[in-house]
CSV table of C-alpha atoms in Angstrom, one decimal:
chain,number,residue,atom,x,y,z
Q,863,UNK,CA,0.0,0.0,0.0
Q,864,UNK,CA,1.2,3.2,-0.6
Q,865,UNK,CA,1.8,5.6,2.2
Q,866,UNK,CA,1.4,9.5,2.1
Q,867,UNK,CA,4.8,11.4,2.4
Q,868,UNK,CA,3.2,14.8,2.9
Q,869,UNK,CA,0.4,14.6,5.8
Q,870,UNK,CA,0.0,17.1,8.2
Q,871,UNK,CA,-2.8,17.3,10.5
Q,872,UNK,CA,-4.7,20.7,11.5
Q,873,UNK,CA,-7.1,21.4,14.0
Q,874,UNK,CA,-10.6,23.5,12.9
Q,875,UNK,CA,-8.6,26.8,14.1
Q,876,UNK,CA,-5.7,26.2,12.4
Q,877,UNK,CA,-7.9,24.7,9.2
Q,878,UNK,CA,-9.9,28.5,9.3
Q,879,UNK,CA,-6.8,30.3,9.4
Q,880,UNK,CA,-5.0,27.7,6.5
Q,881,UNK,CA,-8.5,28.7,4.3
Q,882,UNK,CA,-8.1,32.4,5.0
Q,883,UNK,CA,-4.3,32.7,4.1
Q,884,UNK,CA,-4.7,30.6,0.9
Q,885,UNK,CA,-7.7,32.9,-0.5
Q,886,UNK,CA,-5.9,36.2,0.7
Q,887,UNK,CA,-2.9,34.4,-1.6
Q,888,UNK,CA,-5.0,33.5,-4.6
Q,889,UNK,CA,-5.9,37.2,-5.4
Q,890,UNK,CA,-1.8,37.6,-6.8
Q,891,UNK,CA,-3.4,34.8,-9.3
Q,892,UNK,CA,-6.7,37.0,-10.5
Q,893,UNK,CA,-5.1,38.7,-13.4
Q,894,UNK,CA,-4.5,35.3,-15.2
Q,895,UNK,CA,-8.4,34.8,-15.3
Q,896,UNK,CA,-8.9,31.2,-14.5
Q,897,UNK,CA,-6.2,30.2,-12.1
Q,898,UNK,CA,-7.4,27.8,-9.4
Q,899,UNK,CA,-5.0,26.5,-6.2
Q,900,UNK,CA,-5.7,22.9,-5.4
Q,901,UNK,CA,-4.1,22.0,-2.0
Q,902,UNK,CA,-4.5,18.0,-1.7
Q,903,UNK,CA,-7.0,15.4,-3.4
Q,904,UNK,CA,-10.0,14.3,-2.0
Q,905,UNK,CA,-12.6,12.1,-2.6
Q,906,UNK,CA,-14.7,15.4,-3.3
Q,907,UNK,CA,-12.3,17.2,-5.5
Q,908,UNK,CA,-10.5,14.8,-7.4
Q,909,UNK,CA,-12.5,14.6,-10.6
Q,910,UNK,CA,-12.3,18.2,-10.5
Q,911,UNK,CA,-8.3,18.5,-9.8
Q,912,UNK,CA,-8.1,15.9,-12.5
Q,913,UNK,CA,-9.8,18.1,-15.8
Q,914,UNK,CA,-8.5,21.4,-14.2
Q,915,UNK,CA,-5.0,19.5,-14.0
Q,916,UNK,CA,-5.5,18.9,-17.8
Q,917,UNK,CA,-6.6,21.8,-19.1
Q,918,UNK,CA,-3.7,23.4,-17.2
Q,919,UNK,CA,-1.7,26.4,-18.8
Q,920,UNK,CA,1.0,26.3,-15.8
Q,921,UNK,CA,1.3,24.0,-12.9
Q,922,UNK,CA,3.1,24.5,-10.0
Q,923,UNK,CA,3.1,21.6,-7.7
Q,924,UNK,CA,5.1,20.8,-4.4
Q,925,UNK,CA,4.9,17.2,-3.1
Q,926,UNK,CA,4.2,13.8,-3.9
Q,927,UNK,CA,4.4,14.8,-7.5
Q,928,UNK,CA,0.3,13.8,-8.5
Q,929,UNK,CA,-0.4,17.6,-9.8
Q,930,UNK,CA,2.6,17.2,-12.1
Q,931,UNK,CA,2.2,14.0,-13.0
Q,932,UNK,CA,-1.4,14.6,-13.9
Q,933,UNK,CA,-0.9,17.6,-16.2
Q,934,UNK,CA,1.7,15.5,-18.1
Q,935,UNK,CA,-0.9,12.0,-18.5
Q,936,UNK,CA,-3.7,14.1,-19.5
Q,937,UNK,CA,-2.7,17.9,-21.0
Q,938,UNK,CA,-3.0,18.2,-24.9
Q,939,UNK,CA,0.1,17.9,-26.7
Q,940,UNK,CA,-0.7,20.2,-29.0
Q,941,UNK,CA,-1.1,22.7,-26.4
Q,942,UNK,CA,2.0,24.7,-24.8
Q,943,UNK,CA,2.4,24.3,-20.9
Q,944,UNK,CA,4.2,24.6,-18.2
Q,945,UNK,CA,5.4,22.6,-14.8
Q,946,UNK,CA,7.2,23.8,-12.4
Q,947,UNK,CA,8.3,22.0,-8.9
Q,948,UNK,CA,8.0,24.6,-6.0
Q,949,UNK,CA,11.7,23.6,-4.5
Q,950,UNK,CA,12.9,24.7,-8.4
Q,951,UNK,CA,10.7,27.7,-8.8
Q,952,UNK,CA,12.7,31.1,-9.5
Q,953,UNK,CA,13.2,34.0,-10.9
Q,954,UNK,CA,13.4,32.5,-14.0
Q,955,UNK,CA,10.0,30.8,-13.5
Q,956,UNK,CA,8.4,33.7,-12.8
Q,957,UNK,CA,10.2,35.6,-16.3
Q,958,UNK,CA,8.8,32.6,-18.3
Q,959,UNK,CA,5.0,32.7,-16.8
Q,960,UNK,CA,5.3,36.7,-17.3
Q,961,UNK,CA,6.2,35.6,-21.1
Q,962,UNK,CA,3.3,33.5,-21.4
Q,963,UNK,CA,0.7,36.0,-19.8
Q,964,UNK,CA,2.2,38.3,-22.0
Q,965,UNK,CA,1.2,36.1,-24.9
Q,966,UNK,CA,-2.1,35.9,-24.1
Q,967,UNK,CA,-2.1,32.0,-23.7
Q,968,UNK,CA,-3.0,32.3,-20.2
Q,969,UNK,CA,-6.7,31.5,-19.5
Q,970,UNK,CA,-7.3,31.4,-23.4
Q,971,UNK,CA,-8.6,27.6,-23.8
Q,972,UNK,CA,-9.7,27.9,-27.2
């Protein structure tokens, strides 16, 4: 069976304050459009993760490596993208995502 390798736990304070920070954070993302931040897979969310994973211009993951992984199983080849590990993500990162805004292939799915 495969074990998790990035678990924490949280109580309900600490779940409210996790909740807050990460919409206060997601507002840096509103002038791509349609950017969504997916923290974990559930039961709930996983179909969803799965087509926005897909559909993805840019993914940033951190652990485990399913966001990545994902994008690359399901994205259109056809289609320019963009993955990015968060322990590798720099300045240059930042140039190339500026580049691709720039281009207007951010949020433009069609």
């Amino acid at each position: 069976m495969l074990k998790r390798r990035c678990t924490i736990s949280l109580d309900a304070a600490a779940k409210k304050e996790l909740k807050i920070k990460i919409r206060d954070l997601n507002t840096a993302f509103d002038a791509f459009g349609d950017a969504t931040l997916i923290i974990g897979e559930t039961k709930q969310n996983l179909k969803s993760s799965i087509q926005k994973l897909a559909e993805a211009d840019i993914v940033i993951w951190g652990c485990g490596g399913f966001a990545g992984n994902t994008h690359q199983l399901f994205r259109n080849p056809e289609k320019k993208s963009l993955v990015i590990k968060v322990s590798e993500f720099d300045e240059s990162s930042i140039s190339t995502i500026k580049q691709m805004k720039n281009a207007k292939s951010i949020g433009n799915h069609s």
